[in-house]
Amino acid sequence: MNMNDFLHCIAHHTGTPQLHGATLHTLQINLGARCNLECHHCHIGASPKRAEMMSSTLIDQLLSQLPAVGWHTVELTGGAPELHPEFQNLVTRLTSLPVFVKVRTNLTLHVQPEYKELAPFLRDRRVGVTGSLPCYLEENVDRQRGTGTYQAAIAALRRLNGLGYGHSTELPLELVYNPGTPTLPPDQKSLEARYRQELHERHGILFTRLIAMANMPIGRFRADLRARGEEKNYHALLQRAFNPHTLEQLMCRHQLSVRWDGRLFDCDFNLALGIPVNTPDPHVQALASTSATRSIATGDHCLACTAGAGSSCSGALLA
Ligand code: SF4
Ligand code: SF4
């Protein structure tokens, strides 16, 4: 077995250098790598130049497998999932199933004239929205995502609030924070309180929950770390902060991710790295038979999920 630093940490605390899945309640569908933005921290390496997209045949195949597993939540992600030509059709089909559907969005598309109808479309189908906003300050967001992205995101959030999003968990509007530097995210609760105060005072914006995520040392963030000579320090920081209490809730233990080409992964980060699930057939055609208790494929990057309060696409793992 390849004993990466993550497995060494697990072995030190549990006596066994292994990580297994527990349950399957969330399926992430990564519709493609195309995005209207090209953020510095993007672990997928998404950009307007990327062309990868899930085909209609694969979407049909995937939907035919869903009922067999009994998913609680299906998340659409990318890139910018809204750019997929079948996005609305897929949302309509998914919301006819007994699952909670969520869209992960960079928000900025929703103020472009050709996408203005999307927000009411999602609201009418009770689709949850998880929008990235790496800071409540304009200069920090624009530095990470590009000039003008903060103002576009704020305009989109106001519009979503106007449609009923963010006032209660009936129409959830989650925001995603990630640090702009190679540090761990601050305490999620305190940061959420700060976001609430700042966004409400500055822009009258409401949201339901803040998700604080650690930056994964992969993709563009890793390239940035390397360029600044900070990769080793960040790795050491994550290793020092290893917290065995996070292991129970690691997202790979409760979900699967499917990539635009139909390959199956334990999480979105393994998807970005091209490390498929440890099963004989890591493809969407085997989705319904993929074991919840499979052995998880891990690497040193996993240390970002177990540092401090832990990190996942749903935020800190420990309250
Ligand atoms: S981080 Fe999100 S918004 Fe930014 S390029 Fe990547 S997918 Fe697009
Ligand atoms: S990176 Fe993925 S596989 Fe590794 S611990 Fe995090 S969720 Fe699990």
Tab-separated table of C-alpha atoms and ligand atoms in Angstrom:
chain	number	residue	atom	x	y	z
A	1	MET	CA	0.000	0.000	0.000
A	2	ASN	CA	1.202	3.507	-0.812
A	3	MET	CA	1.591	5.091	2.635
A	4	ASN	CA	1.081	8.770	1.936
A	5	ASP	CA	1.364	11.294	4.783
A	6	PHE	CA	-2.415	11.287	5.224
A	7	LEU	CA	-2.500	7.522	5.824
A	8	HIS	CA	0.468	7.855	8.201
A	9	CYS	CA	-1.578	10.338	10.250
A	10	ILE	CA	-4.603	8.006	10.248
A	11	ALA	CA	-2.475	5.019	11.258
A	12	HIS	CA	-0.892	7.015	14.066
A	13	HIS	CA	-4.303	7.841	15.560
A	14	THR	CA	-6.389	4.757	14.729
A	15	GLY	CA	-3.781	2.018	14.346
A	16	THR	CA	-4.941	1.261	10.767
A	17	PRO	CA	-3.680	3.044	7.634
A	18	GLN	CA	-7.048	2.828	5.879
A	19	LEU	CA	-10.080	4.933	5.135
A	20	HIS	CA	-13.393	3.372	4.171
A	21	GLY	CA	-16.691	4.863	3.090
A	22	ALA	CA	-19.653	4.730	5.493
A	23	THR	CA	-22.917	5.764	3.792
A	24	LEU	CA	-23.945	7.272	0.460
A	25	HIS	CA	-26.284	10.257	0.724
A	26	THR	CA	-24.876	12.870	-1.676
A	27	LEU	CA	-24.015	12.625	-5.354
A	28	GLN	CA	-22.040	15.424	-6.974
A	29	ILE	CA	-22.396	15.678	-10.723
A	30	ASN	CA	-19.572	17.631	-12.337
A	31	LEU	CA	-21.057	18.752	-15.634
A	32	GLY	CA	-17.866	20.127	-17.156
A	33	ALA	CA	-14.764	22.260	-16.748
A	34	ARG	CA	-15.992	25.315	-18.629
A	35	CYS	CA	-16.443	28.425	-16.510
A	36	ASN	CA	-16.888	32.116	-17.242
A	37	LEU	CA	-14.179	32.829	-14.618
A	38	GLU	CA	-10.589	31.654	-14.150
A	39	CYS	CA	-9.958	31.974	-10.401
A	40	HIS	CA	-6.498	31.728	-8.836
A	41	HIS	CA	-7.529	29.023	-6.361
A	42	CYS	CA	-9.564	26.810	-8.753
A	43	HIS	CA	-8.814	23.136	-8.057
A	44	ILE	CA	-10.527	22.017	-11.281
A	45	GLY	CA	-8.530	24.421	-13.459
A	46	ALA	CA	-11.800	25.640	-14.969
A	47	SER	CA	-11.811	28.486	-17.478
A	48	PRO	CA	-13.734	29.813	-20.509
A	49	LYS	CA	-11.285	27.861	-22.711
A	50	ARG	CA	-12.078	24.420	-21.285
A	51	ALA	CA	-14.449	22.410	-23.487
A	52	GLU	CA	-15.100	19.225	-21.461
A	53	MET	CA	-18.814	18.597	-20.894
A	54	MET	CA	-21.007	15.661	-19.955
A	55	SER	CA	-22.759	14.205	-23.034
A	56	SER	CA	-26.528	13.706	-23.305
A	57	THR	CA	-25.992	9.942	-23.436
A	58	LEU	CA	-24.100	10.018	-20.150
A	59	ILE	CA	-26.752	12.211	-18.528
A	60	ASP	CA	-29.410	9.654	-19.524
A	61	GLN	CA	-27.262	6.801	-18.211
A	62	LEU	CA	-26.683	8.616	-14.943
A	63	LEU	CA	-30.345	9.457	-14.393
A	64	SER	CA	-31.341	5.850	-15.011
A	65	GLN	CA	-29.016	4.788	-12.138
A	66	LEU	CA	-30.129	7.341	-9.548
A	67	PRO	CA	-33.293	5.746	-8.093
A	68	ALA	CA	-31.452	2.505	-7.249
A	69	VAL	CA	-29.245	4.203	-4.638
A	70	GLY	CA	-31.814	6.455	-2.931
A	71	TRP	CA	-29.707	9.622	-2.798
A	72	HIS	CA	-30.738	12.349	-0.401
A	73	THR	CA	-28.957	15.186	-2.218
A	74	VAL	CA	-27.716	15.717	-5.779
A	75	GLU	CA	-25.351	18.631	-6.329
A	76	LEU	CA	-24.615	20.094	-9.744
A	77	THR	CA	-21.158	21.519	-10.094
A	78	GLY	CA	-18.458	22.334	-12.660
A	79	GLY	CA	-16.833	24.720	-13.827
A	80	ALA	CA	-19.994	26.716	-14.021
A	81	PRO	CA	-22.738	24.062	-14.291
A	82	GLU	CA	-25.154	26.677	-15.700
A	83	LEU	CA	-23.051	26.779	-18.899
A	84	HIS	CA	-23.984	23.210	-19.797
A	85	PRO	CA	-26.486	23.368	-22.682
A	86	GLU	CA	-28.734	20.812	-20.933
A	87	PHE	CA	-28.578	22.431	-17.513
A	88	GLN	CA	-32.262	23.395	-17.281
A	89	ASN	CA	-33.441	20.119	-18.740
A	90	LEU	CA	-31.320	18.206	-16.216
A	91	VAL	CA	-32.616	20.282	-13.295
A	92	THR	CA	-36.194	19.623	-14.419
A	93	ARG	CA	-35.562	15.889	-14.599
A	94	LEU	CA	-33.752	15.763	-11.259
A	95	THR	CA	-36.401	17.760	-9.418
A	96	SER	CA	-39.026	15.250	-10.521
A	97	LEU	CA	-37.168	12.668	-8.394
A	98	PRO	CA	-37.358	12.455	-4.583
A	99	VAL	CA	-33.974	14.172	-4.044
A	100	PHE	CA	-32.909	17.599	-2.837
A	101	VAL	CA	-31.160	19.338	-5.749
A	102	LYS	CA	-28.435	21.934	-5.168
A	103	VAL	CA	-26.442	24.036	-7.619
A	104	ARG	CA	-22.944	25.265	-6.881
A	105	THR	CA	-22.497	28.570	-8.655
A	106	ASN	CA	-19.993	31.395	-8.882
A	107	LEU	CA	-23.049	33.720	-8.880
A	108	THR	CA	-21.648	36.097	-11.517
A	109	LEU	CA	-23.402	34.403	-14.457
A	110	HIS	CA	-26.796	35.198	-12.951
A	111	VAL	CA	-26.539	38.895	-13.760
A	112	GLN	CA	-25.681	38.352	-17.414
A	113	PRO	CA	-28.750	39.084	-19.583
A	114	GLU	CA	-28.773	35.640	-21.245
A	115	TYR	CA	-28.858	33.876	-17.832
A	116	LYS	CA	-31.311	36.166	-15.999
A	117	GLU	CA	-34.140	33.653	-16.212
A	118	LEU	CA	-32.147	30.974	-14.432
A	119	ALA	CA	-32.663	32.229	-10.871
A	120	PRO	CA	-36.500	32.247	-11.059
A	121	PHE	CA	-36.322	28.879	-12.828
A	122	LEU	CA	-34.339	27.443	-9.893
A	123	ARG	CA	-36.596	29.127	-7.326
A	124	ASP	CA	-39.724	27.637	-8.928
A	125	ARG	CA	-38.208	24.168	-8.552
A	126	ARG	CA	-36.978	24.753	-4.970
A	127	VAL	CA	-33.357	24.152	-5.977
A	128	GLY	CA	-30.801	25.096	-3.296
A	129	VAL	CA	-28.099	27.583	-4.296
A	130	THR	CA	-24.528	27.463	-2.986
A	131	GLY	CA	-22.603	30.493	-4.200
A	132	SER	CA	-18.916	31.194	-3.821
A	133	LEU	CA	-17.974	34.510	-2.245
A	134	PRO	CA	-14.452	34.164	-0.831
A	135	CYS	CA	-14.696	37.394	1.172
A	136	TYR	CA	-17.167	40.171	2.058
A	137	LEU	CA	-14.601	42.732	0.845
A	138	GLU	CA	-14.444	43.720	-2.807
A	139	GLU	CA	-10.669	43.926	-3.163
A	140	ASN	CA	-10.137	40.397	-1.807
A	141	VAL	CA	-12.764	38.823	-4.052
A	142	ASP	CA	-11.562	40.658	-7.155
A	143	ARG	CA	-7.954	39.660	-6.413
A	144	GLN	CA	-8.930	35.965	-6.242
A	145	ARG	CA	-11.565	35.820	-9.000
A	146	GLY	CA	-10.979	38.783	-11.303
A	147	THR	CA	-11.975	42.447	-11.514
A	148	GLY	CA	-15.704	43.092	-11.256
A	149	THR	CA	-16.562	39.659	-9.839
A	150	TYR	CA	-17.478	41.029	-6.398
A	151	GLN	CA	-19.994	43.546	-7.729
A	152	ALA	CA	-21.505	40.904	-10.040
A	153	ALA	CA	-21.823	38.425	-7.145
A	154	ILE	CA	-23.416	41.077	-4.913
A	155	ALA	CA	-25.939	41.967	-7.624
A	156	ALA	CA	-26.754	38.257	-8.039
A	157	LEU	CA	-27.197	37.798	-4.275
A	158	ARG	CA	-29.569	40.767	-4.099
A	159	ARG	CA	-31.576	39.309	-6.928
A	160	LEU	CA	-31.700	35.872	-5.258
A	161	ASN	CA	-32.857	37.529	-2.012
A	162	GLY	CA	-35.566	39.325	-3.998
A	163	LEU	CA	-36.760	35.970	-5.312
A	164	GLY	CA	-37.022	34.566	-1.787
A	165	TYR	CA	-33.630	32.881	-1.447
A	166	GLY	CA	-31.647	33.226	1.775
A	167	HIS	CA	-34.514	34.203	4.116
A	168	SER	CA	-34.983	30.676	5.526
A	169	THR	CA	-33.925	27.094	4.882
A	170	GLU	CA	-37.005	26.719	2.647
A	171	LEU	CA	-34.972	28.345	-0.144
A	172	PRO	CA	-31.391	27.939	1.024
A	173	LEU	CA	-28.687	30.328	-0.129
A	174	GLU	CA	-25.301	29.193	1.141
A	175	LEU	CA	-22.097	31.155	0.669
A	176	VAL	CA	-18.653	29.605	0.326
A	177	TYR	CA	-15.526	31.137	1.833
A	178	ASN	CA	-11.978	29.993	1.218
A	179	PRO	CA	-8.820	31.718	2.473
A	180	GLY	CA	-6.917	33.932	0.065
A	181	THR	CA	-3.604	32.856	1.609
A	182	PRO	CA	-2.031	29.465	2.516
A	183	THR	CA	-3.674	29.407	5.943
A	184	LEU	CA	-6.492	27.436	7.539
A	185	PRO	CA	-9.991	28.945	7.449
A	186	PRO	CA	-11.007	30.739	10.659
A	187	ASP	CA	-13.743	29.375	12.920
A	188	GLN	CA	-16.796	28.938	10.668
A	189	LYS	CA	-19.373	30.242	13.184
A	190	SER	CA	-17.502	33.460	13.955
A	191	LEU	CA	-16.792	34.055	10.282
A	192	GLU	CA	-20.453	33.480	9.438
A	193	ALA	CA	-21.471	36.117	11.997
A	194	ARG	CA	-18.991	38.561	10.438
A	195	TYR	CA	-20.254	37.816	6.901
A	196	ARG	CA	-23.848	38.343	8.047
A	197	GLN	CA	-23.067	41.684	9.624
A	198	GLU	CA	-20.871	42.995	6.791
A	199	LEU	CA	-23.072	41.839	3.898
A	200	HIS	CA	-26.230	43.098	5.577
A	201	GLU	CA	-24.794	46.484	6.554
A	202	ARG	CA	-23.059	47.076	3.221
A	203	HIS	CA	-25.624	45.580	0.812
A	204	GLY	CA	-28.729	44.427	2.741
A	205	ILE	CA	-27.930	40.810	1.802
A	206	LEU	CA	-29.267	37.752	3.658
A	207	PHE	CA	-28.024	34.173	3.382
A	208	THR	CA	-28.769	30.945	5.231
A	209	ARG	CA	-25.325	29.522	5.998
A	210	LEU	CA	-21.634	30.112	5.455
A	211	ILE	CA	-19.406	27.258	4.344
A	212	ALA	CA	-15.732	27.755	5.259
A	213	MET	CA	-13.477	25.553	3.136
A	214	ALA	CA	-9.729	25.017	3.310
A	215	ASN	CA	-7.853	25.429	0.047
A	216	MET	CA	-6.867	22.069	-1.420
A	217	PRO	CA	-3.188	21.984	-2.456
A	218	ILE	CA	-4.023	20.911	-5.994
A	219	GLY	CA	-4.766	22.644	-9.311
A	220	ARG	CA	-4.087	26.382	-9.602
A	221	PHE	CA	-3.732	26.822	-5.839
A	222	ARG	CA	-0.855	24.304	-5.812
A	223	ALA	CA	0.738	26.004	-8.832
A	224	ASP	CA	0.558	29.302	-6.900
A	225	LEU	CA	2.076	27.683	-3.798
A	226	ARG	CA	4.922	26.272	-5.893
A	227	ALA	CA	5.566	29.566	-7.631
A	228	ARG	CA	5.913	31.258	-4.217
A	229	GLY	CA	7.968	28.430	-2.673
A	230	GLU	CA	5.208	27.823	-0.084
A	231	GLU	CA	4.079	24.297	-0.974
A	232	LYS	CA	6.141	22.529	1.720
A	233	ASN	CA	5.096	24.997	4.423
A	234	TYR	CA	1.410	24.556	3.575
A	235	HIS	CA	1.780	20.766	3.634
A	236	ALA	CA	3.506	20.970	7.039
A	237	LEU	CA	0.737	23.263	8.333
A	238	LEU	CA	-1.957	20.775	7.268
A	239	GLN	CA	-0.036	17.856	8.738
A	240	ARG	CA	0.518	19.602	12.085
A	241	ALA	CA	-3.185	20.469	12.258
A	242	PHE	CA	-4.372	16.868	11.584
A	243	ASN	CA	-7.477	16.270	13.693
A	244	PRO	CA	-8.609	12.628	14.041
A	245	HIS	CA	-12.093	13.766	15.160
A	246	THR	CA	-12.790	14.901	11.579
A	247	LEU	CA	-12.467	11.382	10.143
A	248	GLU	CA	-16.050	10.325	10.820
A	249	GLN	CA	-17.530	13.144	8.720
A	250	LEU	CA	-15.110	13.268	5.764
A	251	MET	CA	-17.254	13.903	2.714
A	252	CYS	CA	-15.753	11.015	0.735
A	253	ARG	CA	-17.238	8.677	3.370
A	254	HIS	CA	-20.758	9.810	2.504
A	255	GLN	CA	-20.777	10.781	-1.163
A	256	LEU	CA	-19.627	10.086	-4.699
A	257	SER	CA	-18.662	12.420	-7.528
A	258	VAL	CA	-19.207	11.727	-11.184
A	259	ARG	CA	-17.105	13.554	-13.783
A	260	TRP	CA	-18.223	14.839	-17.176
A	261	ASP	CA	-16.709	11.733	-18.817
A	262	GLY	CA	-18.660	9.349	-16.561
A	263	ARG	CA	-15.749	8.367	-14.281
A	264	LEU	CA	-16.591	7.954	-10.590
A	265	PHE	CA	-14.569	9.530	-7.765
A	266	ASP	CA	-14.692	9.569	-3.976
A	267	CYS	CA	-14.832	13.378	-3.990
A	268	ASP	CA	-14.470	16.459	-6.161
A	269	PHE	CA	-10.778	16.800	-5.234
A	270	ASN	CA	-9.905	13.269	-6.339
A	271	LEU	CA	-11.927	14.049	-9.457
A	272	ALA	CA	-9.714	17.064	-10.155
A	273	LEU	CA	-6.617	14.893	-9.653
A	274	GLY	CA	-7.963	12.047	-11.796
A	275	ILE	CA	-7.842	9.458	-8.938
A	276	PRO	CA	-10.979	7.289	-9.464
A	277	VAL	CA	-12.796	5.163	-6.876
A	278	ASN	CA	-11.094	1.906	-5.859
A	279	THR	CA	-13.649	-0.340	-7.577
A	280	PRO	CA	-13.379	-2.721	-10.552
A	281	ASP	CA	-15.564	-0.464	-12.724
A	282	PRO	CA	-15.203	3.209	-11.727
A	283	HIS	CA	-17.771	4.413	-14.232
A	284	VAL	CA	-21.328	5.733	-14.145
A	285	GLN	CA	-22.676	2.433	-15.467
A	286	ALA	CA	-21.606	0.909	-12.117
A	287	LEU	CA	-22.948	3.758	-9.979
A	288	ALA	CA	-25.799	1.770	-8.437
A	289	SER	CA	-23.462	-1.100	-7.476
A	290	THR	CA	-20.636	1.043	-6.059
A	291	SER	CA	-20.216	0.091	-2.420
A	292	ALA	CA	-20.758	2.716	0.273
A	293	THR	CA	-18.045	1.011	2.327
A	294	ARG	CA	-15.414	0.889	-0.446
A	295	SER	CA	-11.803	1.678	0.424
A	296	ILE	CA	-11.281	5.403	-0.293
A	297	ALA	CA	-8.459	6.470	-2.615
A	298	THR	CA	-6.321	8.972	-0.676
A	299	GLY	CA	-3.252	11.163	-1.141
A	300	ASP	CA	-1.323	13.873	0.696
A	301	HIS	CA	-3.927	16.416	-0.472
A	302	CYS	CA	-6.442	14.739	1.917
A	303	LEU	CA	-4.681	16.488	4.803
A	304	ALA	CA	-6.612	19.638	3.813
A	305	CYS	CA	-9.848	17.865	4.814
A	306	THR	CA	-8.629	16.816	8.259
A	307	ALA	CA	-6.841	19.994	9.384
A	308	GLY	CA	-8.301	21.901	12.329
A	309	ALA	CA	-12.089	21.760	12.318
A	310	GLY	CA	-11.981	19.795	9.048
A	311	SER	CA	-13.198	20.853	5.633
A	312	SER	CA	-15.664	19.617	3.046
A	313	CYS	CA	-17.916	20.980	0.293
A	314	SER	CA	-20.494	21.426	3.080
A	315	GLY	CA	-18.088	23.382	5.282
A	316	ALA	CA	-16.310	22.660	8.569
A	317	LEU	CA	-16.699	19.063	9.746
A	318	LEU	CA	-16.707	19.894	13.450
A	319	ALA	CA	-18.903	22.613	14.939
B	1	SF4	S1	-13.229	28.368	-8.688
B	1	SF4	FE1	-15.311	28.104	-9.452
B	1	SF4	S2	-15.788	30.075	-10.407
B	1	SF4	FE2	-13.577	29.994	-10.201
B	1	SF4	S3	-12.821	29.148	-12.139
B	1	SF4	FE3	-13.091	27.437	-10.732
B	1	SF4	S4	-15.137	26.657	-11.158
B	1	SF4	FE4	-15.011	28.743	-12.029
B	2	SF4	S1	-9.622	14.847	-0.467
B	2	SF4	FE1	-11.398	13.607	-0.889
B	2	SF4	S2	-10.697	11.505	-0.517
B	2	SF4	FE2	-9.287	12.872	0.508
B	2	SF4	S3	-10.088	13.067	2.606
B	2	SF4	FE3	-10.866	14.805	1.395
B	2	SF4	S4	-12.844	14.091	0.720
B	2	SF4	FE4	-11.701	12.267	1.346
